[in-house]
Every structure is written in structure tokens, then in C-alpha cells.
PDB file of C-alpha atoms and ligand atoms in Angstrom:
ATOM      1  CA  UNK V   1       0.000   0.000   0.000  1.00 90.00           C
ATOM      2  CA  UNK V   2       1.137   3.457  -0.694  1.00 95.00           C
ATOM      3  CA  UNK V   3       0.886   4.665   2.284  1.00 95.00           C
ATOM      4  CA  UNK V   4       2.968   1.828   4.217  1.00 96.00           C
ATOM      5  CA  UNK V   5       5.746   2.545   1.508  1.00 95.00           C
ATOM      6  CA  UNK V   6       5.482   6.497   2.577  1.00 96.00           C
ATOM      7  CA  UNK V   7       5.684   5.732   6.400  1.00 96.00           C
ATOM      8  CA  UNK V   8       8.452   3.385   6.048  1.00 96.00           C
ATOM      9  CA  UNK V   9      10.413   5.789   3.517  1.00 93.00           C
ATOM     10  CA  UNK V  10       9.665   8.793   6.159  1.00 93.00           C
ATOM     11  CA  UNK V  11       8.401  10.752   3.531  1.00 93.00           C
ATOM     12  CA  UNK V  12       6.987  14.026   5.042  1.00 93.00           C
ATOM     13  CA  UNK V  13       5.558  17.346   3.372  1.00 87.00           C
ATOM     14  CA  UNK V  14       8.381  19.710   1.919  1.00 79.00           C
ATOM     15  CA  UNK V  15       6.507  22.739   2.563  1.00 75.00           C
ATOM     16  CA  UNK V  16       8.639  23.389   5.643  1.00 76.00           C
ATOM     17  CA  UNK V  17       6.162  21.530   8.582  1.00 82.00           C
ATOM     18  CA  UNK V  18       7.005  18.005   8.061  1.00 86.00           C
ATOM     19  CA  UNK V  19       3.864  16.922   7.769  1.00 91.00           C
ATOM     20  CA  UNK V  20       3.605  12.987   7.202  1.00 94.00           C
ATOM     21  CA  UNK V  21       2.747  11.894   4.082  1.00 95.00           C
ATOM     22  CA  UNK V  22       1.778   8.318   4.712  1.00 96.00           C
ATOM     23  CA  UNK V  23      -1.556  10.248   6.525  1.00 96.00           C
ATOM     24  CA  UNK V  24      -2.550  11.808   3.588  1.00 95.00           C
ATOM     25  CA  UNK V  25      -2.366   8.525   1.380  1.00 96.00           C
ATOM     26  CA  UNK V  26      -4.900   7.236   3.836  1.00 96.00           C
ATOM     27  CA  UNK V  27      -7.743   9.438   2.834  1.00 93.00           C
ATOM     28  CA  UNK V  28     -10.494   9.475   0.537  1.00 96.00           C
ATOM     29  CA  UNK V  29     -10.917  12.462  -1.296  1.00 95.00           C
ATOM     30  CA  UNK V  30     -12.500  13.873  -4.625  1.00 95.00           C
ATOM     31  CA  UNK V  31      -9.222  15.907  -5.627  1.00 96.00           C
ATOM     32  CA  UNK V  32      -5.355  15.911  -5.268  1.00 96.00           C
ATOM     33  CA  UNK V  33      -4.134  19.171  -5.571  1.00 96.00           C
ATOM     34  CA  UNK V  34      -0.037  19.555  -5.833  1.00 95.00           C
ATOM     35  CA  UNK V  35       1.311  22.917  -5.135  1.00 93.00           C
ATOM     36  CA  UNK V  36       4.342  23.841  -7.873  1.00 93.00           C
ATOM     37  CA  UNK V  37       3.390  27.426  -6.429  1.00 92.00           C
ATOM     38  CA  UNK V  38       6.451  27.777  -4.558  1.00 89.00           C
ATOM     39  CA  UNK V  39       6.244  31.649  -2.922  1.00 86.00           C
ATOM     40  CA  UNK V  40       9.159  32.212  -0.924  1.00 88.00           C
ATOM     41  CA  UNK V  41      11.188  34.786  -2.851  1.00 87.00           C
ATOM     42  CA  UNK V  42      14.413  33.786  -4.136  1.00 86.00           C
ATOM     43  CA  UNK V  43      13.912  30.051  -4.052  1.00 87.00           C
ATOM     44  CA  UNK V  44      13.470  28.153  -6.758  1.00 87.00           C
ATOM     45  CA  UNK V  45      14.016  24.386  -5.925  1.00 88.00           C
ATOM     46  CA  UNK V  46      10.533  23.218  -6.719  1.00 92.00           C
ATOM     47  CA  UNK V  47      10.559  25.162 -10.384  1.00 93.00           C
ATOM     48  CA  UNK V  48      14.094  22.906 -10.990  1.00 92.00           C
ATOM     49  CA  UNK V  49      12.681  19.820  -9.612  1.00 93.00           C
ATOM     50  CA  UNK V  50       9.215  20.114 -12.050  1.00 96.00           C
ATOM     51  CA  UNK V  51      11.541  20.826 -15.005  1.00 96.00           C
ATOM     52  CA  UNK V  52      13.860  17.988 -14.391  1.00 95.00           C
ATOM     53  CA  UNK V  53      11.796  15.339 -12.770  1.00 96.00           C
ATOM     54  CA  UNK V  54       8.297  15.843 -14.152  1.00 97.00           C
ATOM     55  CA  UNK V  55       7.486  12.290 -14.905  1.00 97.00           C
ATOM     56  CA  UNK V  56       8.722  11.178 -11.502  1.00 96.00           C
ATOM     57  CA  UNK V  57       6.551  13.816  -9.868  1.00 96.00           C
ATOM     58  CA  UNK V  58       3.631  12.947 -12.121  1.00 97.00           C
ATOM     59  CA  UNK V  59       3.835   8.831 -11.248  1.00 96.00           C
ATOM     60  CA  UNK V  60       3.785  10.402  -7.351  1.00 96.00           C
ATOM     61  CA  UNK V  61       0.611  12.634  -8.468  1.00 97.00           C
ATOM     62  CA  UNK V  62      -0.973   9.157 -10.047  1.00 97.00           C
ATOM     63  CA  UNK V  63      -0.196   6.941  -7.071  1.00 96.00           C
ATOM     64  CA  UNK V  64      -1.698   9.619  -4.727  1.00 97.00           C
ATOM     65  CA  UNK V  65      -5.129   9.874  -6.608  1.00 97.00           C
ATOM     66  CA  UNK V  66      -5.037   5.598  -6.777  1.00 97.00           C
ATOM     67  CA  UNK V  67      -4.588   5.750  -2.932  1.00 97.00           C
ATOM     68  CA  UNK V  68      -6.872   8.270  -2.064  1.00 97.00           C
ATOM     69  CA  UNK V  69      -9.753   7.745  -4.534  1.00 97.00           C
ATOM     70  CA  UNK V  70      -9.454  10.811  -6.336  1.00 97.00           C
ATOM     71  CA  UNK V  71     -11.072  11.147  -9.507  1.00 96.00           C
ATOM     72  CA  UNK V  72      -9.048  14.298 -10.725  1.00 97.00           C
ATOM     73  CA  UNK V  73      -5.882  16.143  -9.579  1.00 97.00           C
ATOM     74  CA  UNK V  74      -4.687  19.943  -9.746  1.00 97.00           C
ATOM     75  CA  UNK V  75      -1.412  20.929 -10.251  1.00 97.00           C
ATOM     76  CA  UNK V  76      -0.336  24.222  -9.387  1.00 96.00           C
ATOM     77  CA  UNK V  77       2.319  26.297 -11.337  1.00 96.00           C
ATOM     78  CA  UNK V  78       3.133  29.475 -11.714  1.00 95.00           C
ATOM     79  CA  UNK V  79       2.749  30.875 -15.199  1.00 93.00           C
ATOM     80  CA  UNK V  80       6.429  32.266 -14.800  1.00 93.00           C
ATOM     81  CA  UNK V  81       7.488  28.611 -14.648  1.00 94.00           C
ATOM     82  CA  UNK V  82       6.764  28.588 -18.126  1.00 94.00           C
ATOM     83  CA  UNK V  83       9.783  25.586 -18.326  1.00 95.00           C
ATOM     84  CA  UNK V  84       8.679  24.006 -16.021  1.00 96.00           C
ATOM     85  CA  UNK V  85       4.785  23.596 -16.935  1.00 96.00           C
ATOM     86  CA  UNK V  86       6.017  22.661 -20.252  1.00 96.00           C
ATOM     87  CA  UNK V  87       8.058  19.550 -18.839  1.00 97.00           C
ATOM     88  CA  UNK V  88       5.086  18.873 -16.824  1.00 97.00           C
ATOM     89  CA  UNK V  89       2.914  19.219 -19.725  1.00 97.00           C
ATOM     90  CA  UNK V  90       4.748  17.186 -22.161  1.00 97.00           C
ATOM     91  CA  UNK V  91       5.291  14.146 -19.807  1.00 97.00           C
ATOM     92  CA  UNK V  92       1.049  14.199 -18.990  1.00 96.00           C
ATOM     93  CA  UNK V  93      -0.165  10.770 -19.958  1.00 91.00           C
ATOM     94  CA  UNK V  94      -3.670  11.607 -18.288  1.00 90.00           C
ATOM     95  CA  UNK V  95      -6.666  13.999 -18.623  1.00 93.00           C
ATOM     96  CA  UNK V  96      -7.199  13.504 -15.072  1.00 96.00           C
ATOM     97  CA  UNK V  97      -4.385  16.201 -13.938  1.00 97.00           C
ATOM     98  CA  UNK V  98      -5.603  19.850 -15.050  1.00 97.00           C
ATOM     99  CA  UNK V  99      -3.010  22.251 -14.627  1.00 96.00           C
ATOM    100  CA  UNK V 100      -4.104  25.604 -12.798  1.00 95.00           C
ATOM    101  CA  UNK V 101      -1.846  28.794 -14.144  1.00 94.00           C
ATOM    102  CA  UNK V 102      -0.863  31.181 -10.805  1.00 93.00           C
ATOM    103  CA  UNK V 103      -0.277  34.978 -11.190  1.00 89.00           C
ATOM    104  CA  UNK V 104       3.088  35.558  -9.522  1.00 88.00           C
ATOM    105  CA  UNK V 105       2.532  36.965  -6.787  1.00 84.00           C
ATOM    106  CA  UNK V 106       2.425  36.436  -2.682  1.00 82.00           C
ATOM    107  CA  UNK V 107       1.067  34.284  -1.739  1.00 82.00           C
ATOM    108  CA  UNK V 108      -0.838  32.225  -4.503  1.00 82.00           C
ATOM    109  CA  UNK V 109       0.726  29.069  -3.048  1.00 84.00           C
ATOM    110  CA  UNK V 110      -0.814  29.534   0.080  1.00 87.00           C
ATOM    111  CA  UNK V 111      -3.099  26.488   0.635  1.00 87.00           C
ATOM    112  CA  UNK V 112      -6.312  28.364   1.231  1.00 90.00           C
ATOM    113  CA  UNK V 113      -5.232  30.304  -1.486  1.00 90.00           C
ATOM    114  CA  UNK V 114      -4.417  27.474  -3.943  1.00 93.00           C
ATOM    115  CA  UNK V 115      -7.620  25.099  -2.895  1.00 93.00           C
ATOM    116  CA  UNK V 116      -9.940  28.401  -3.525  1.00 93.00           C
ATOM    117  CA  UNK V 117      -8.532  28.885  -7.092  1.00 92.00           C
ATOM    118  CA  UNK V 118      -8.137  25.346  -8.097  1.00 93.00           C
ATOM    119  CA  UNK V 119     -11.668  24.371  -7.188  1.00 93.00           C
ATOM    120  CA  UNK V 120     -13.700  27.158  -6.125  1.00 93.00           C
ATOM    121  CA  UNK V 121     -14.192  25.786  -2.758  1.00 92.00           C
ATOM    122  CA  UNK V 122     -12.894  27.059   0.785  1.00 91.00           C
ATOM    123  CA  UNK V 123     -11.076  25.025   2.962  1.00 87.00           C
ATOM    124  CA  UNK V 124     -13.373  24.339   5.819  1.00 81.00           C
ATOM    125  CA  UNK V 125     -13.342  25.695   9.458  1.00 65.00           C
ATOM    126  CA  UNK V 126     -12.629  29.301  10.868  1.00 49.00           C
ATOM    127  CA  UNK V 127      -8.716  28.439  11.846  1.00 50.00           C
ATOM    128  CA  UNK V 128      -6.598  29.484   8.913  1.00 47.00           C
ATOM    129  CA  UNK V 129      -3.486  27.607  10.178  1.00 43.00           C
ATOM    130  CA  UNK V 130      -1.956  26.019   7.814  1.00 39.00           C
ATOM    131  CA  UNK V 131      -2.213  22.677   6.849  1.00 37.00           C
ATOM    132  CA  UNK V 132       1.298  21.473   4.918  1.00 35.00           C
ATOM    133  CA  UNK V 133       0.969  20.338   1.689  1.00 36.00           C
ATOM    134  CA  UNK V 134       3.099  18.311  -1.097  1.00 33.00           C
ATOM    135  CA  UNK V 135       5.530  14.985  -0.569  1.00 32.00           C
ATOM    136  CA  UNK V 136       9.054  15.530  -1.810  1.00 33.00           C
ATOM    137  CA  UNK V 137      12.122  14.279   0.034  1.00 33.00           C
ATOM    138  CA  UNK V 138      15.878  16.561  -1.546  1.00 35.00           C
ATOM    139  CA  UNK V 139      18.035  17.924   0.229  1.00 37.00           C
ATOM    140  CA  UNK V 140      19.014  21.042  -2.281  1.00 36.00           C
ATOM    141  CA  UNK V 141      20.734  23.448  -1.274  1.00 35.00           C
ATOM    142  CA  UNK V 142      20.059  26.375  -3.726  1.00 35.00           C
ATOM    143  CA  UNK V 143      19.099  30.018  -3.765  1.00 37.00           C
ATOM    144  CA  UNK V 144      19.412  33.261  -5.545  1.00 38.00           C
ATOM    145  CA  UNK V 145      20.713  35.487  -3.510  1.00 42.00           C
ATOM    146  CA  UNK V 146      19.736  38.550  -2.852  1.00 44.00           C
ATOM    147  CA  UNK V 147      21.122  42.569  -2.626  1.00 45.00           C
ATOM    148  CA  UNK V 148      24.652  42.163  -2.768  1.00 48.00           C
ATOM    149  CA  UNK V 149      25.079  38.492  -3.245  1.00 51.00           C
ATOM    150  CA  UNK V 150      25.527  36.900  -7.147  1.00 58.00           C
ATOM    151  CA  UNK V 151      25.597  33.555  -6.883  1.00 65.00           C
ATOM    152  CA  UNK V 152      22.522  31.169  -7.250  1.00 72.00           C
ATOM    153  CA  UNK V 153      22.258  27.856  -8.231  1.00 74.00           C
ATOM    154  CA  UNK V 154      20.848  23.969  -6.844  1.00 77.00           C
ATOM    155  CA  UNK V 155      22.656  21.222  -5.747  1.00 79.00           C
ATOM    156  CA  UNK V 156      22.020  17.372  -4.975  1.00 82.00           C
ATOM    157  CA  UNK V 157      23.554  17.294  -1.545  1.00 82.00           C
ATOM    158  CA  UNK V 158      22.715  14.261   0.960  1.00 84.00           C
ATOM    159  CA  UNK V 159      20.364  15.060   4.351  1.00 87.00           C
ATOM    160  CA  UNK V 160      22.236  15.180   7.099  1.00 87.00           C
ATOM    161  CA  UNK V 161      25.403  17.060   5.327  1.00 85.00           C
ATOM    162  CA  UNK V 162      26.021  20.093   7.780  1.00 85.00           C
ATOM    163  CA  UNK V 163      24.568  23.735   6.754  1.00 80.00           C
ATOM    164  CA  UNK V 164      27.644  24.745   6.596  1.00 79.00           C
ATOM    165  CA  UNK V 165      28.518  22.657   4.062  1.00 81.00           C
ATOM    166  CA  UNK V 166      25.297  23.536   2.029  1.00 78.00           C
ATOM    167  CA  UNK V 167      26.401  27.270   2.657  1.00 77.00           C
ATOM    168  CA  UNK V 168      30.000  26.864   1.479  1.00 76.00           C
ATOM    169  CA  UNK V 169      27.972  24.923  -2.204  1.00 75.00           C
ATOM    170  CA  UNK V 170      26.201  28.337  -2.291  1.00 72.00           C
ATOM    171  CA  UNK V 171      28.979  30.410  -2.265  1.00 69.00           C
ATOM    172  CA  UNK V 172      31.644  28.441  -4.418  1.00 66.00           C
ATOM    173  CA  UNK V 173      34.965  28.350  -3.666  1.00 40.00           C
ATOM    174  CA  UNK V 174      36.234  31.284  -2.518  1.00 40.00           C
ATOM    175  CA  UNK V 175      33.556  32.937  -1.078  1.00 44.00           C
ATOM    176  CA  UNK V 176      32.993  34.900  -4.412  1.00 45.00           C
ATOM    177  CA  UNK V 177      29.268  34.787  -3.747  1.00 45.00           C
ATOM    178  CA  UNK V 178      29.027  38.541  -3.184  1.00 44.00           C
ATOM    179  CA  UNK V 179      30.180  42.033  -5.017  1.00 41.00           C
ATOM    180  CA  UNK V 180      31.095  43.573  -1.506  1.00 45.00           C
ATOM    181  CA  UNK V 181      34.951  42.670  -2.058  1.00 47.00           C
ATOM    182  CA  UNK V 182      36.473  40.946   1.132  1.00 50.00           C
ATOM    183  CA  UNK V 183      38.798  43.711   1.857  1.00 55.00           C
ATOM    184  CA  UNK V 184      42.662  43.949   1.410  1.00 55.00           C
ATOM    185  CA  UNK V 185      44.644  40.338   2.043  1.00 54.00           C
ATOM    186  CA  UNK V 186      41.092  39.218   3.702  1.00 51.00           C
ATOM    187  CA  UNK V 187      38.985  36.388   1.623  1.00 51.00           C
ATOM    188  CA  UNK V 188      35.564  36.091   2.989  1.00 54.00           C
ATOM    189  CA  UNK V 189      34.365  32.988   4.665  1.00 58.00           C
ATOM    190  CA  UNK V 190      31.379  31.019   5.257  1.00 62.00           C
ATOM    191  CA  UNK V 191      31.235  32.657   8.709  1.00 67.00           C
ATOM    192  CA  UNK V 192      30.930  35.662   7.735  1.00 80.00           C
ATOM    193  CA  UNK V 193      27.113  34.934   6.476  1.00 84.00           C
ATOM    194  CA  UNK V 194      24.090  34.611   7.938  1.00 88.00           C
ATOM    195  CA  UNK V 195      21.826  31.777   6.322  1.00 89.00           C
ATOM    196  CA  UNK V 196      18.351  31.956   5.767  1.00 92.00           C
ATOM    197  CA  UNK V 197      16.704  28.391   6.050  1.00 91.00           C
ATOM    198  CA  UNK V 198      14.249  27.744   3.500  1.00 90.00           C
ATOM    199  CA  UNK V 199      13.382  31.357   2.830  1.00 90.00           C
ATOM    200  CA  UNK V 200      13.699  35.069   3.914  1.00 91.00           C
ATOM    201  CA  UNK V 201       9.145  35.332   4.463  1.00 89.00           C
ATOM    202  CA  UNK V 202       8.595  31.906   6.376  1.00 88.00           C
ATOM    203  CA  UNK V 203      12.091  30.531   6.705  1.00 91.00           C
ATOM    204  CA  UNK V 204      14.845  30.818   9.721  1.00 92.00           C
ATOM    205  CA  UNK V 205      17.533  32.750  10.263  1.00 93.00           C
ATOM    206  CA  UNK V 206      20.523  30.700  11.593  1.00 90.00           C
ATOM    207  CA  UNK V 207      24.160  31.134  12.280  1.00 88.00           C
ATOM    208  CA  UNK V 208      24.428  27.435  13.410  1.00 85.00           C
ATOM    209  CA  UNK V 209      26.272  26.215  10.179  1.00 82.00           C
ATOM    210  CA  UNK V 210      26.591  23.030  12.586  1.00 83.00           C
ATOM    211  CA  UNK V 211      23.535  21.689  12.121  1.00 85.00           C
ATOM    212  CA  UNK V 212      22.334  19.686   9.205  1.00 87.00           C
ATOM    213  CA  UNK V 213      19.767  19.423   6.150  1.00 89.00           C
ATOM    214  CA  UNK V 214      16.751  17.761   6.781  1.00 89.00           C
ATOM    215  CA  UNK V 215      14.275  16.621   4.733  1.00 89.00           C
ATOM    216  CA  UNK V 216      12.311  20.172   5.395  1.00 89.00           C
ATOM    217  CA  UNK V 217      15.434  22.264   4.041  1.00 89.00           C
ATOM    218  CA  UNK V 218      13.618  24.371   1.453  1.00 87.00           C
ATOM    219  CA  UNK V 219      16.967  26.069   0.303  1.00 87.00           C
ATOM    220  CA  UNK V 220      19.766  28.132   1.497  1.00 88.00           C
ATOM    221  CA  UNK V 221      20.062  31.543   1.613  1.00 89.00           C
ATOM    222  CA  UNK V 222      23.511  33.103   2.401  1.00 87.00           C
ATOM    223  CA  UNK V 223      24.058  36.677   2.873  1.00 87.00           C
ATOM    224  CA  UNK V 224      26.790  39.183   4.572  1.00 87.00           C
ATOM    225  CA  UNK V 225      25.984  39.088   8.411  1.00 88.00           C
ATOM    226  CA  UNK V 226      25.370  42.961   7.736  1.00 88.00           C
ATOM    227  CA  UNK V 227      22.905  42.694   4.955  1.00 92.00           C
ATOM    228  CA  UNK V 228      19.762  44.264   5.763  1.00 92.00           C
ATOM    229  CA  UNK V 229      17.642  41.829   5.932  1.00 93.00           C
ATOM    230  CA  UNK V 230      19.612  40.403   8.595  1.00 93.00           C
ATOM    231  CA  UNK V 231      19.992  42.970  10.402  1.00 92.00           C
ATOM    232  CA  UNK V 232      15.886  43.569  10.366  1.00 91.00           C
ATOM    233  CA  UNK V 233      15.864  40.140  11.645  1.00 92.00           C
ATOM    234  CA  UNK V 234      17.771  39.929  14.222  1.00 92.00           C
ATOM    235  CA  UNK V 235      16.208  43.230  15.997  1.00 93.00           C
ATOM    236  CA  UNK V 236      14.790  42.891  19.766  1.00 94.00           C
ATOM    237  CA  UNK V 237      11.219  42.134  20.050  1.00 93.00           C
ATOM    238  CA  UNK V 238      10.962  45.649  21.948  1.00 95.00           C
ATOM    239  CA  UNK V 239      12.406  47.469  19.068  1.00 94.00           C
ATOM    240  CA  UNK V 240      10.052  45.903  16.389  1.00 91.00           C
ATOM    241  CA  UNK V 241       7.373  46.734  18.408  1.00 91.00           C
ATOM    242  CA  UNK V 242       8.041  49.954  19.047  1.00 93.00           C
ATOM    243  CA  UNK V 243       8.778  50.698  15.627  1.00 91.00           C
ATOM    244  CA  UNK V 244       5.380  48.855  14.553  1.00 88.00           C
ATOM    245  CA  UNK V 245       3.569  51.385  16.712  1.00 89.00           C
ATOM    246  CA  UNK V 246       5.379  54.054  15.554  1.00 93.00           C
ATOM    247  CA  UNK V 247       4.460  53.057  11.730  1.00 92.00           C
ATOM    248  CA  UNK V 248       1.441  52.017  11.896  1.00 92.00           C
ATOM    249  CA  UNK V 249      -1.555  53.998  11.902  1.00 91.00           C
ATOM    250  CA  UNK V 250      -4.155  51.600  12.100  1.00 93.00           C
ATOM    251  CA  UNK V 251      -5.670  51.932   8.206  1.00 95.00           C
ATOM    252  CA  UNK V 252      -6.644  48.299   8.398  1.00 95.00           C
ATOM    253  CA  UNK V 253      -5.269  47.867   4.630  1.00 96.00           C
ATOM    254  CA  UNK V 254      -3.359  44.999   5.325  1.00 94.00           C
ATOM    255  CA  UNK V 255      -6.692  43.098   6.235  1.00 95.00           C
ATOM    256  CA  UNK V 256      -8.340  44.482   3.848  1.00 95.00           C
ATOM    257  CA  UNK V 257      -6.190  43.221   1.062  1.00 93.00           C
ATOM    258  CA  UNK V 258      -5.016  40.309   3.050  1.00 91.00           C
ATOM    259  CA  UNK V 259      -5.992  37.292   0.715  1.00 89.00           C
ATOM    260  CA  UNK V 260      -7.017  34.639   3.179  1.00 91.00           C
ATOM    261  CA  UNK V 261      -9.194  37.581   5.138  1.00 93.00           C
ATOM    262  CA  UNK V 262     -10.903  38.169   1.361  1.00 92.00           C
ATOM    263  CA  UNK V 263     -11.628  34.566   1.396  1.00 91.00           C
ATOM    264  CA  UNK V 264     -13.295  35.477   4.130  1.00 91.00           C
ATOM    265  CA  UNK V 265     -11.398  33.746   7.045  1.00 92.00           C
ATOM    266  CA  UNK V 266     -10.728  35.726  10.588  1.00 91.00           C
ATOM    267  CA  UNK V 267      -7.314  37.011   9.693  1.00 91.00           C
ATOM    268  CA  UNK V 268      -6.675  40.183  10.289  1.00 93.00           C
ATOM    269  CA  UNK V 269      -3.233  41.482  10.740  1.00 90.00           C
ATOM    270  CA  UNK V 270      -3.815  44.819  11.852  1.00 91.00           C
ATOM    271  CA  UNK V 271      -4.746  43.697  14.986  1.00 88.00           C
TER     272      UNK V 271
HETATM  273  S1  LIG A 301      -3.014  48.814   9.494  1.00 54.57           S
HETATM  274 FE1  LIG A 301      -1.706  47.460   8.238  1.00 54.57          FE
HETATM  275  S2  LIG A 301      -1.521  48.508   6.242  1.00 54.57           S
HETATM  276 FE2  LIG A 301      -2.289  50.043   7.731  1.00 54.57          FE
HETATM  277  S3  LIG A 301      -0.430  51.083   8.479  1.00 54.57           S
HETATM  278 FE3  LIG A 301      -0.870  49.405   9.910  1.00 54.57          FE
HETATM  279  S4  LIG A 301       0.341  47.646   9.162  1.00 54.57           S
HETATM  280 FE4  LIG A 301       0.262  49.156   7.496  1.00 54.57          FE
END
């Protein structure tokens, strides 16, 4: 049964909460919706993985539906994937999986987001927590950096290989992976970064290159320790606060525009 083979495999959720897949397989439901969304600025490891595995991630699509009953299955991609939906596309041996086009912007992946386009319905229940979507087990280590930093690409690294490892993959030898030069006699080293784990919106900021990549690594993000998004990140609690009431004057636009609130769930972030 599939979802034996996904509990003994360990296979959990790659959008960043682990959920277990083998739970999912165990359903019955009317659609399987895969999210190629993929919001997080500056990543790109799912758009590389459609374009270069797209039959293998079609077969999982196909043995998900079998499992769960589904009669038809969404896929998710956003129309500046272009590459990628055409892989996807050309290695469809079904008319069961429709393919549902994404503006580009933040955040069509979002689940509530994605379910609502791809089949008019809301997900049910006044909590809009999410709920962890998706099944894909890589440990890639891949960005594109931002500001300052030039160098982006993916790797097929093992889980369990140390961040710092990943990190050192980003930057290349030589810690060439930003225009800031290193200064006279002084070549810049992975220490000298802060990473951002699987993202710079949802992700962590770490400085523990000791620890490893799991199977929820969504990409590596390595910037100078005094890039500014860094430094935003790092501020006290006390300071973001004060500088929140400072800002903010209470307009209520961000819950007005805020997407899950226009779906009409209780969200409202000016509160
Ligand atoms: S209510 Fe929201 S949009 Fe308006 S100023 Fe405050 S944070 Fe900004």
C-alpha cells in the first residue's frame, strides 16, 4: 500500500512543517491538488525539480489519486514557470491532472489560497493555520541570492550534510558569492554569512552552520551578516514593536487586502 511505503520511507511534506505523508495517502478524497506554487522569494528548488523530474513527480501525483480515490488532480504552477509547466505538460499521460496557471505573486501558493482557485471551494473551518501540503524528500541546497550576493544555483547534496557545508555549495569556492569585495589580504568565509533556512518570508535565520539538512530544508540563503535583511531580523522584540507602533496607523489595509481575510477567514493582521 502506498501509504505503508510512505511511512516506512519517512516521507513528510516539503513545505517546511514536516507533515507525514503516509496520513494523507490514507484518505479518501474527490481531488489531489499539488502545489508547484512555490512563494518564498528567491527560491526556486521546486521550479528545478518540475523541469527535471516531471514524470517522476507525475507517477507520485498518479499513485496519490489511486490511494486516495481521487477522480481528478490539480497541479499548481506558476505561469512564470513557463519551463517548467512545459516539462510537466509534455510528460502528462492523463486527462485527469488539469493544470491551474498562478499569477506571480504572494502568496498564490498559500493552501487556502491554492484550494480556492483550483476548485472554487474554501477550505473548511474558521482556523486558517496552515495545513502542509506536497511529498518531496531533496536535500538542495540552492538560492538566488539577494542585494549584494551573485551567486545562485541547486545542488544534490545528501540530508544530514552540515549547513555549513550547504552554505560553502552556495557560495563556491572562494567565497565569491558577493560584489562587496572581502577587503585587502582578507577572503571572505562562510562565517561571515548569515543563512536563511528555506526562505527570507517563512524561513529561519541561523548562524548554526553546525547543524544539518533535513528533509524540510527548502533552500539556502547566504548573505553578509550585515545585509539588511539580517539585520531587520535579528532586531529585539521591543524594538520591532516599538517601531510597529510608531508606523502604523491603524488603516486596516493589510486586512483588507489580506488574501485569506478576502476569502473570508478571521485574519486580520492589523490587529
Ligand atoms: S493597518 Fe496594516 S496597512 Fe495600515 S499602516 Fe498598519 S500595518 Fe500598514
Amino acid at each position: 500500500m502506498l501509504s505503508e511505503k510512505l511511512r516506512e520511507c519517512g516521507v513528510v511534506g516539503a513545505g517546511g512543517a514536516g507533515f507525514p505523508t503516509y496520513v494523507k495517502a490514507q484518505s479518501q478524497v474527490e481531488y489531489v491538488i499539488a502545489n508547484g506554487a512555490e512563494c518564498e522569494p528567491l527560491i526556486h528548488k521546486d521550479a528545478e525539480l518540475m523541469e527535471h523530474f516531471p514524470a517522476e513527480i507525475l507517477a507520485g501525483m498518479h499513485a496519490m489519486m489511486a490511494a486516495t480515490g481521487a477522480k481528478t488532480g490539480k497541479f499548481g504552477v506558476k505561469s512564470k514557470n513557463a519551463d517548467a509547466l512545459e516539462a510537466l505538460k509534455h510528460n502528462l499521460k492523463s486527462d485527469r491532472i488539469e493544470f491551474v496557471t498562478l499569477g506571480d505573486f504572494y502568496p498564490s501558493g498559500d493552501e487556502y489560497e491554492l484550494v480556492y482557485t483550483a476548485t472554487g471551494r474554501l477550505i473548511p473551518g474558521r482556523d486558517s493555520a496552515p495545513g502542509g501540503l506536497g511529498g518531496e524528500q531533496r536535500g538542495d541546497a540552492l538560492q538566488r541570492a539577494p542585494g549584494g550576493a551573485r551567486r545562485s544555483g541547486d545542488a544534490e547534496v545528501s540530508l544530514g550534510v552540515r549547513r555549513g557545508e550547504g552554505a560553502e555549495i552556495v557560495l563556491g569556492a572562494g567565497g565569491d558569492a558577493v560584489s562587496r569585495p572581502a577587503g585587502p589580504g582578507r577572503r571572505r568565509h562562510v562565517d561571515d554569512f548569515g543563512v536563511f533556512v528555506s526562505g527570507i518570508m517563512m524561513g529561519t535565520l541561523t548562524f548554526d552552520l553546525d547543524d544539518v539538512l533535513t528533509k524540510t530544508t527548502g533552500g539556502l540563503i547566504v548573505i553578509p551578516r550585515d545585509h539588511y535583511l539580517i539585520t531587520r531580523r535579528t532586531r529585539p522584540r521591543v524594538e520591532m514593536n516599538r517601531i510597529g507602533k510608531s508606523a502604523c496607523d491603524q488603516c486596516s489595509y493589510c486586512t483588507e487586502f489580506c488574501p485569506r481575510y478576502l476569502l473570508g477567514y478571521e485574519v486580520q493582521p492589523h490587529k
